[in-house]
């Protein structure tokens, strides 16, 4: 027999344009209210939901704001009104003047529990054909820590978009007891195959749930497109719920006790061999 641990998660999927921050915030507020009305325990907004900063090399400057600040207060008001956890990322202007791609984590009382700053930036230095707003290291500073939140619901970790490509990060979260990862993204199209197998692999290898938002539509100046397809994936790598190719609020209820059941069945986290991984024997051929 198992003790069910139901948690209702909502994922907001919409398009954000750099020249319409008020409109972007209105969409976020709409979906937060809808999520609250659906009885959500956790809500995940997209990455850079106040504006992607992709339209030019300096568009992100006008979008950046402190935390706490106006966007945080919008998130906090909804969290407080509906007693839910809320996250999603936007450009933060830190006290030292540096900019970050940051996902604040808001508690059910509207309090700021912490700020996860994206640690693995999206950099493609050999792609000279891409617009200047894409190269993330030219715009923001990377974060320097992973963050695990021990809450009344579960232990959840935070990642942002390109972090999904680094399994070491998810292994660290799993070893620290994470049962769920919240992953705001603006994953670029047309790489649905990457999106699909990365989500399944991270969830399966580390035996945890992943709730991943995806921006949808296109950035109108550059034509850069986003994959959408927000999803909730279980510890077996099964997509429990997925969003369509349009703006939507995806809502589903998971049973967090599944993490315990899967890890008991095959305790992968106890079978890793860190003594092996730093010592690769290179064999040379005489021929």
Short mmCIF file of the C-alpha atoms (twelve columns), coordinates in Angstrom:
data_MODEL
# 
_entry.id   MODEL 
# 
loop_
_atom_site.group_PDB 
_atom_site.id 
_atom_site.type_symbol 
_atom_site.label_atom_id 
_atom_site.label_alt_id 
_atom_site.label_comp_id 
_atom_site.label_asym_id 
_atom_site.label_seq_id 
_atom_site.Cartn_x 
_atom_site.Cartn_y 
_atom_site.Cartn_z 
_atom_site.pdbx_PDB_model_num 
ATOM 1   C CA . UNK A 1   0.000  0.000  0.000   1 
ATOM 2   C CA . UNK A 2   1.167  3.550  -0.693  1 
ATOM 3   C CA . UNK A 3   0.183  6.909  0.675   1 
ATOM 4   C CA . UNK A 4   -0.861 9.142  -2.197  1 
ATOM 5   C CA . UNK A 5   0.626  12.634 -2.207  1 
ATOM 6   C CA . UNK A 6   -1.398 14.571 -4.782  1 
ATOM 7   C CA . UNK A 7   -0.061 17.901 -6.002  1 
ATOM 8   C CA . UNK A 8   -1.781 19.979 -8.680  1 
ATOM 9   C CA . UNK A 9   0.585  21.747 -11.062 1 
ATOM 10  C CA . UNK A 10  -0.291 24.376 -13.670 1 
ATOM 11  C CA . UNK A 11  2.041  25.486 -16.452 1 
ATOM 12  C CA . UNK A 12  1.386  28.730 -18.331 1 
ATOM 13  C CA . UNK A 13  2.438  28.762 -21.989 1 
ATOM 14  C CA . UNK A 14  2.284  32.030 -23.917 1 
ATOM 15  C CA . UNK A 15  4.286  34.395 -26.120 1 
ATOM 16  C CA . UNK A 16  6.142  37.445 -24.775 1 
ATOM 17  C CA . UNK A 17  7.274  40.377 -26.962 1 
ATOM 18  C CA . UNK A 18  10.020 42.819 -25.964 1 
ATOM 19  C CA . UNK A 19  7.976  45.912 -26.870 1 
ATOM 20  C CA . UNK A 20  4.922  44.922 -24.818 1 
ATOM 21  C CA . UNK A 21  5.970  44.275 -21.232 1 
ATOM 22  C CA . UNK A 22  2.568  45.413 -19.887 1 
ATOM 23  C CA . UNK A 23  0.831  42.945 -22.207 1 
ATOM 24  C CA . UNK A 24  3.206  40.156 -21.181 1 
ATOM 25  C CA . UNK A 25  2.483  40.842 -17.519 1 
ATOM 26  C CA . UNK A 26  -1.255 40.878 -18.227 1 
ATOM 27  C CA . UNK A 27  -0.987 37.412 -19.777 1 
ATOM 28  C CA . UNK A 28  0.972  36.168 -16.786 1 
ATOM 29  C CA . UNK A 29  -1.626 37.615 -14.397 1 
ATOM 30  C CA . UNK A 30  -4.451 36.012 -16.402 1 
ATOM 31  C CA . UNK A 31  -2.896 32.565 -16.272 1 
ATOM 32  C CA . UNK A 32  -1.967 32.878 -12.609 1 
ATOM 33  C CA . UNK A 33  -5.589 33.702 -11.792 1 
ATOM 34  C CA . UNK A 34  -6.836 30.807 -13.922 1 
ATOM 35  C CA . UNK A 35  -4.362 28.458 -12.254 1 
ATOM 36  C CA . UNK A 36  -5.520 29.599 -8.844  1 
ATOM 37  C CA . UNK A 37  -9.153 29.026 -9.780  1 
ATOM 38  C CA . UNK A 38  -8.219 25.479 -10.779 1 
ATOM 39  C CA . UNK A 39  -6.854 24.813 -7.304  1 
ATOM 40  C CA . UNK A 40  -3.187 24.698 -8.300  1 
ATOM 41  C CA . UNK A 41  -0.533 24.070 -5.678  1 
ATOM 42  C CA . UNK A 42  2.328  25.103 -7.983  1 
ATOM 43  C CA . UNK A 43  2.407  27.337 -11.078 1 
ATOM 44  C CA . UNK A 44  5.269  27.572 -13.571 1 
ATOM 45  C CA . UNK A 45  5.461  30.568 -15.924 1 
ATOM 46  C CA . UNK A 46  7.756  30.589 -18.996 1 
ATOM 47  C CA . UNK A 47  11.377 31.686 -19.073 1 
ATOM 48  C CA . UNK A 48  11.740 35.440 -19.713 1 
ATOM 49  C CA . UNK A 49  7.986  35.902 -19.575 1 
ATOM 50  C CA . UNK A 50  8.218  39.711 -19.320 1 
ATOM 51  C CA . UNK A 51  10.129 39.813 -22.648 1 
ATOM 52  C CA . UNK A 52  12.819 37.556 -24.110 1 
ATOM 53  C CA . UNK A 53  15.308 40.281 -25.008 1 
ATOM 54  C CA . UNK A 54  15.870 38.494 -28.335 1 
ATOM 55  C CA . UNK A 55  14.775 41.385 -30.559 1 
ATOM 56  C CA . UNK A 56  18.146 43.156 -30.317 1 
ATOM 57  C CA . UNK A 57  21.455 43.070 -28.482 1 
ATOM 58  C CA . UNK A 58  20.293 45.509 -25.801 1 
ATOM 59  C CA . UNK A 59  16.533 44.909 -25.517 1 
ATOM 60  C CA . UNK A 60  17.048 43.086 -22.233 1 
ATOM 61  C CA . UNK A 61  18.335 46.260 -20.554 1 
ATOM 62  C CA . UNK A 62  14.926 47.911 -20.590 1 
ATOM 63  C CA . UNK A 63  13.240 44.726 -19.372 1 
ATOM 64  C CA . UNK A 64  15.457 44.167 -16.325 1 
ATOM 65  C CA . UNK A 65  14.185 45.005 -12.852 1 
ATOM 66  C CA . UNK A 66  15.093 44.288 -9.230  1 
ATOM 67  C CA . UNK A 67  13.708 41.463 -7.120  1 
ATOM 68  C CA . UNK A 68  11.566 42.298 -5.186  1 
ATOM 69  C CA . UNK A 69  10.059 44.606 -7.784  1 
ATOM 70  C CA . UNK A 70  6.867  45.059 -9.828  1 
ATOM 71  C CA . UNK A 71  6.919  41.648 -11.534 1 
ATOM 72  C CA . UNK A 72  7.680  39.847 -8.301  1 
ATOM 73  C CA . UNK A 73  4.789  41.697 -6.647  1 
ATOM 74  C CA . UNK A 74  2.425  40.504 -9.404  1 
ATOM 75  C CA . UNK A 75  3.545  36.909 -8.781  1 
ATOM 76  C CA . UNK A 76  3.352  37.338 -5.013  1 
ATOM 77  C CA . UNK A 77  -0.181 38.750 -5.090  1 
ATOM 78  C CA . UNK A 78  -1.446 35.730 -7.033  1 
ATOM 79  C CA . UNK A 79  0.478  33.294 -4.824  1 
ATOM 80  C CA . UNK A 80  -0.974 34.891 -1.708  1 
ATOM 81  C CA . UNK A 81  -4.521 35.042 -3.071  1 
ATOM 82  C CA . UNK A 82  -4.590 31.365 -4.033  1 
ATOM 83  C CA . UNK A 83  -2.077 29.899 -1.525  1 
ATOM 84  C CA . UNK A 84  0.202  28.462 -4.218  1 
ATOM 85  C CA . UNK A 85  3.890  28.373 -5.135  1 
ATOM 86  C CA . UNK A 86  4.825  30.400 -8.233  1 
ATOM 87  C CA . UNK A 87  7.962  30.619 -10.354 1 
ATOM 88  C CA . UNK A 88  9.032  31.730 -13.839 1 
ATOM 89  C CA . UNK A 89  12.025 33.740 -15.037 1 
ATOM 90  C CA . UNK A 90  12.734 37.308 -16.136 1 
ATOM 91  C CA . UNK A 91  15.699 39.663 -16.360 1 
ATOM 92  C CA . UNK A 92  16.862 40.699 -12.899 1 
ATOM 93  C CA . UNK A 93  18.955 43.778 -12.207 1 
ATOM 94  C CA . UNK A 94  20.888 42.803 -9.079  1 
ATOM 95  C CA . UNK A 95  22.027 45.176 -6.354  1 
ATOM 96  C CA . UNK A 96  25.575 45.090 -7.747  1 
ATOM 97  C CA . UNK A 97  24.315 46.217 -11.168 1 
ATOM 98  C CA . UNK A 98  24.776 42.880 -12.889 1 
ATOM 99  C CA . UNK A 99  21.934 41.316 -14.868 1 
ATOM 100 C CA . UNK A 100 20.751 37.731 -14.482 1 
ATOM 101 C CA . UNK A 101 18.132 35.439 -15.957 1 
ATOM 102 C CA . UNK A 102 16.390 34.762 -12.664 1 
ATOM 103 C CA . UNK A 103 13.496 32.658 -11.454 1 
ATOM 104 C CA . UNK A 104 12.200 33.907 -8.098  1 
ATOM 105 C CA . UNK A 105 10.367 31.291 -6.057  1 
ATOM 106 C CA . UNK A 106 7.279  32.684 -4.359  1 
ATOM 107 C CA . UNK A 107 5.647  30.891 -1.440  1 
ATOM 108 C CA . UNK A 108 1.916  30.480 -0.766  1 
ATOM 109 C CA . UNK A 109 2.029  33.455 1.586   1 
ATOM 110 C CA . UNK A 110 3.454  35.688 -1.137  1 
ATOM 111 C CA . UNK A 111 6.927  35.634 0.413   1 
ATOM 112 C CA . UNK A 112 10.156 35.420 -1.579  1 
ATOM 113 C CA . UNK A 113 11.681 32.020 -0.767  1 
ATOM 114 C CA . UNK A 114 14.716 32.471 -2.997  1 
ATOM 115 C CA . UNK A 115 16.007 33.398 -6.444  1 
ATOM 116 C CA . UNK A 116 17.518 30.852 -8.812  1 
ATOM 117 C CA . UNK A 117 19.805 32.501 -11.348 1 
ATOM 118 C CA . UNK A 118 20.309 30.487 -14.536 1 
ATOM 119 C CA . UNK A 119 23.616 28.655 -14.221 1 
ATOM 120 C CA . UNK A 120 24.095 27.211 -17.738 1 
ATOM 121 C CA . UNK A 121 23.717 30.059 -20.226 1 
ATOM 122 C CA . UNK A 122 22.605 29.529 -23.813 1 
ATOM 123 C CA . UNK A 123 25.732 30.301 -25.832 1 
ATOM 124 C CA . UNK A 124 26.300 29.196 -29.429 1 
ATOM 125 C CA . UNK A 125 29.542 31.046 -30.330 1 
ATOM 126 C CA . UNK A 126 30.040 29.337 -33.697 1 
ATOM 127 C CA . UNK A 127 26.627 30.333 -35.083 1 
ATOM 128 C CA . UNK A 128 27.351 33.720 -36.666 1 
ATOM 129 C CA . UNK A 129 23.978 33.674 -38.439 1 
ATOM 130 C CA . UNK A 130 21.989 34.116 -35.238 1 
ATOM 131 C CA . UNK A 131 20.827 37.563 -34.030 1 
ATOM 132 C CA . UNK A 132 22.865 39.272 -31.286 1 
ATOM 133 C CA . UNK A 133 20.138 38.946 -28.670 1 
ATOM 134 C CA . UNK A 134 20.567 35.163 -28.567 1 
ATOM 135 C CA . UNK A 135 24.081 35.005 -27.041 1 
ATOM 136 C CA . UNK A 136 23.203 34.896 -23.357 1 
ATOM 137 C CA . UNK A 137 26.670 35.440 -21.858 1 
ATOM 138 C CA . UNK A 138 26.808 38.848 -23.567 1 
ATOM 139 C CA . UNK A 139 23.710 39.914 -21.652 1 
ATOM 140 C CA . UNK A 140 23.657 38.256 -18.248 1 
ATOM 141 C CA . UNK A 141 25.929 36.783 -15.590 1 
ATOM 142 C CA . UNK A 142 25.462 33.100 -14.670 1 
ATOM 143 C CA . UNK A 143 24.259 32.006 -11.275 1 
ATOM 144 C CA . UNK A 144 26.613 30.203 -8.923  1 
ATOM 145 C CA . UNK A 145 24.367 27.787 -6.985  1 
ATOM 146 C CA . UNK A 146 21.620 25.223 -7.307  1 
ATOM 147 C CA . UNK A 147 18.605 25.656 -5.056  1 
ATOM 148 C CA . UNK A 148 16.430 22.977 -3.489  1 
ATOM 149 C CA . UNK A 149 13.228 24.062 -1.739  1 
ATOM 150 C CA . UNK A 150 12.047 21.906 1.164   1 
ATOM 151 C CA . UNK A 151 8.330  22.722 1.324   1 
ATOM 152 C CA . UNK A 152 5.143  21.381 2.842   1 
ATOM 153 C CA . UNK A 153 4.397  19.740 -0.531  1 
ATOM 154 C CA . UNK A 154 7.742  18.216 -1.446  1 
ATOM 155 C CA . UNK A 155 11.370 18.993 -2.154  1 
ATOM 156 C CA . UNK A 156 11.628 20.735 -5.520  1 
ATOM 157 C CA . UNK A 157 14.556 22.166 -7.421  1 
ATOM 158 C CA . UNK A 158 14.673 24.893 -10.060 1 
ATOM 159 C CA . UNK A 159 16.313 24.984 -13.479 1 
ATOM 160 C CA . UNK A 160 15.951 27.279 -16.484 1 
ATOM 161 C CA . UNK A 161 15.870 26.136 -20.128 1 
ATOM 162 C CA . UNK A 162 19.449 25.251 -21.209 1 
ATOM 163 C CA . UNK A 163 20.057 23.692 -17.787 1 
ATOM 164 C CA . UNK A 164 18.136 20.656 -19.112 1 
ATOM 165 C CA . UNK A 165 21.201 19.684 -21.176 1 
ATOM 166 C CA . UNK A 166 23.394 19.160 -18.113 1 
ATOM 167 C CA . UNK A 167 22.517 15.890 -16.353 1 
ATOM 168 C CA . UNK A 168 25.078 16.528 -13.613 1 
ATOM 169 C CA . UNK A 169 22.811 19.271 -12.303 1 
ATOM 170 C CA . UNK A 170 19.809 16.962 -12.088 1 
ATOM 171 C CA . UNK A 171 21.891 14.223 -10.464 1 
ATOM 172 C CA . UNK A 172 22.946 16.717 -7.797  1 
ATOM 173 C CA . UNK A 173 19.318 17.606 -7.173  1 
ATOM 174 C CA . UNK A 174 18.317 13.934 -7.001  1 
ATOM 175 C CA . UNK A 175 21.112 13.140 -4.535  1 
ATOM 176 C CA . UNK A 176 19.895 16.044 -2.379  1 
ATOM 177 C CA . UNK A 177 16.402 14.541 -2.300  1 
ATOM 178 C CA . UNK A 178 14.577 16.467 -5.042  1 
ATOM 179 C CA . UNK A 179 11.281 14.869 -6.075  1 
ATOM 180 C CA . UNK A 180 10.292 17.507 -8.624  1 
ATOM 181 C CA . UNK A 181 12.086 20.011 -10.860 1 
ATOM 182 C CA . UNK A 182 10.352 23.190 -12.032 1 
ATOM 183 C CA . UNK A 183 11.800 24.259 -15.373 1 
ATOM 184 C CA . UNK A 184 10.754 27.568 -16.974 1 
ATOM 185 C CA . UNK A 185 11.941 27.646 -20.602 1 
ATOM 186 C CA . UNK A 186 11.792 29.494 -23.892 1 
ATOM 187 C CA . UNK A 187 13.098 26.460 -25.802 1 
ATOM 188 C CA . UNK A 188 13.791 27.346 -29.422 1 
ATOM 189 C CA . UNK A 189 12.038 25.605 -32.305 1 
ATOM 190 C CA . UNK A 190 12.128 23.487 -34.384 1 
ATOM 191 C CA . UNK A 191 13.927 21.087 -32.021 1 
ATOM 192 C CA . UNK A 192 10.948 19.192 -30.629 1 
ATOM 193 C CA . UNK A 193 12.915 15.934 -30.726 1 
ATOM 194 C CA . UNK A 194 15.540 17.435 -28.390 1 
ATOM 195 C CA . UNK A 195 12.874 18.816 -26.058 1 
ATOM 196 C CA . UNK A 196 11.036 15.513 -25.878 1 
ATOM 197 C CA . UNK A 197 13.974 13.215 -25.178 1 
ATOM 198 C CA . UNK A 198 15.781 15.628 -22.837 1 
ATOM 199 C CA . UNK A 199 12.730 15.913 -20.587 1 
ATOM 200 C CA . UNK A 200 12.195 12.157 -20.580 1 
ATOM 201 C CA . UNK A 201 15.885 11.397 -19.988 1 
ATOM 202 C CA . UNK A 202 16.305 13.819 -17.094 1 
ATOM 203 C CA . UNK A 203 13.133 12.516 -15.413 1 
ATOM 204 C CA . UNK A 204 13.963 8.847  -15.967 1 
ATOM 205 C CA . UNK A 205 17.673 8.917  -15.123 1 
ATOM 206 C CA . UNK A 206 17.089 10.835 -11.917 1 
ATOM 207 C CA . UNK A 207 13.714 9.313  -11.025 1 
ATOM 208 C CA . UNK A 208 11.836 12.548 -10.464 1 
ATOM 209 C CA . UNK A 209 8.963  14.583 -11.861 1 
ATOM 210 C CA . UNK A 210 9.718  17.492 -14.194 1 
ATOM 211 C CA . UNK A 211 7.254  20.319 -14.809 1 
ATOM 212 C CA . UNK A 212 8.536  22.307 -17.793 1 
ATOM 213 C CA . UNK A 213 6.982  25.420 -19.265 1 
ATOM 214 C CA . UNK A 214 7.640  26.400 -22.845 1 
ATOM 215 C CA . UNK A 215 7.124  29.715 -24.566 1 
ATOM 216 C CA . UNK A 216 5.150  29.490 -27.789 1 
ATOM 217 C CA . UNK A 217 4.908  31.528 -31.003 1 
ATOM 218 C CA . UNK A 218 7.660  33.739 -32.477 1 
ATOM 219 C CA . UNK A 219 9.684  36.810 -31.583 1 
ATOM 220 C CA . UNK A 220 8.349  39.214 -34.209 1 
ATOM 221 C CA . UNK A 221 11.531 41.194 -35.027 1 
ATOM 222 C CA . UNK A 222 13.922 38.278 -35.613 1 
ATOM 223 C CA . UNK A 223 11.407 35.537 -36.385 1 
ATOM 224 C CA . UNK A 224 12.912 33.291 -33.710 1 
ATOM 225 C CA . UNK A 225 10.379 30.581 -32.856 1 
ATOM 226 C CA . UNK A 226 9.651  28.690 -29.653 1 
ATOM 227 C CA . UNK A 227 8.721  25.056 -29.267 1 
ATOM 228 C CA . UNK A 228 5.841  25.387 -26.805 1 
ATOM 229 C CA . UNK A 229 4.805  21.855 -25.793 1 
ATOM 230 C CA . UNK A 230 4.897  22.469 -22.040 1 
ATOM 231 C CA . UNK A 231 4.844  19.146 -20.228 1 
ATOM 232 C CA . UNK A 232 4.753  17.278 -16.947 1 
ATOM 233 C CA . UNK A 233 6.891  14.119 -16.996 1 
ATOM 234 C CA . UNK A 234 6.866  11.381 -14.365 1 
ATOM 235 C CA . UNK A 235 9.809  9.417  -12.870 1 
ATOM 236 C CA . UNK A 236 9.424  6.685  -15.520 1 
ATOM 237 C CA . UNK A 237 9.760  9.265  -18.294 1 
ATOM 238 C CA . UNK A 238 6.066  9.201  -19.181 1 
ATOM 239 C CA . UNK A 239 4.543  12.496 -20.323 1 
ATOM 240 C CA . UNK A 240 1.502  12.782 -18.091 1 
ATOM 241 C CA . UNK A 241 0.219  16.016 -19.644 1 
ATOM 242 C CA . UNK A 242 1.284  18.187 -22.566 1 
ATOM 243 C CA . UNK A 243 0.259  21.557 -23.977 1 
ATOM 244 C CA . UNK A 244 -0.759 22.189 -27.600 1 
ATOM 245 C CA . UNK A 245 1.006  24.459 -30.103 1 
ATOM 246 C CA . UNK A 246 -0.717 27.601 -28.860 1 
ATOM 247 C CA . UNK A 247 -1.148 29.678 -25.740 1 
ATOM 248 C CA . UNK A 248 -2.599 27.552 -22.974 1 
ATOM 249 C CA . UNK A 249 -2.668 26.732 -19.296 1 
ATOM 250 C CA . UNK A 250 -1.773 23.088 -18.695 1 
ATOM 251 C CA . UNK A 251 -3.064 21.694 -15.396 1 
ATOM 252 C CA . UNK A 252 -2.606 18.193 -14.011 1 
ATOM 253 C CA . UNK A 253 -2.413 16.427 -10.661 1 
ATOM 254 C CA . UNK A 254 0.558  14.187 -9.905  1 
ATOM 255 C CA . UNK A 255 1.144  11.683 -7.105  1 
ATOM 256 C CA . UNK A 256 4.531  12.448 -5.578  1 
ATOM 257 C CA . UNK A 257 4.594  9.073  -3.838  1 
ATOM 258 C CA . UNK A 258 5.500  7.667  -7.259  1 
ATOM 259 C CA . UNK A 259 9.032  9.001  -6.713  1 
ATOM 260 C CA . UNK A 260 9.435  6.830  -3.625  1 
ATOM 261 C CA . UNK A 261 8.000  3.778  -5.386  1 
ATOM 262 C CA . UNK A 262 10.265 4.113  -8.420  1 
ATOM 263 C CA . UNK A 263 13.392 4.755  -6.356  1 
ATOM 264 C CA . UNK A 264 12.628 1.772  -4.127  1 
ATOM 265 C CA . UNK A 265 12.146 -0.458 -7.154  1 
ATOM 266 C CA . UNK A 266 15.509 0.553  -8.654  1 
ATOM 267 C CA . UNK A 267 17.681 2.753  -6.390  1 
ATOM 268 C CA . UNK A 268 19.790 4.351  -9.119  1 
ATOM 269 C CA . UNK A 269 20.955 7.193  -6.912  1 
ATOM 270 C CA . UNK A 270 22.573 4.668  -4.587  1 
ATOM 271 C CA . UNK A 271 24.346 2.884  -7.431  1 
ATOM 272 C CA . UNK A 272 26.338 5.699  -8.987  1 
ATOM 273 C CA . UNK A 273 30.141 5.304  -8.998  1 
ATOM 274 C CA . UNK A 274 31.752 8.740  -8.606  1 
ATOM 275 C CA . UNK A 275 35.120 7.009  -8.074  1 
ATOM 276 C CA . UNK A 276 34.988 5.983  -11.744 1 
ATOM 277 C CA . UNK A 277 33.962 9.176  -13.460 1 
ATOM 278 C CA . UNK A 278 37.096 11.241 -12.945 1 
ATOM 279 C CA . UNK A 279 39.442 8.510  -14.109 1 
ATOM 280 C CA . UNK A 280 38.889 7.530  -17.722 1 
ATOM 281 C CA . UNK A 281 41.542 5.093  -18.916 1 
ATOM 282 C CA . UNK A 282 42.641 6.032  -22.427 1 
ATOM 283 C CA . UNK A 283 43.911 3.053  -24.417 1 
ATOM 284 C CA . UNK A 284 45.991 3.654  -27.535 1 
ATOM 285 C CA . UNK A 285 46.188 1.381  -30.507 1 
ATOM 286 C CA . UNK A 286 49.530 0.261  -31.906 1 
ATOM 287 C CA . UNK A 287 48.134 -0.018 -35.441 1 
# 
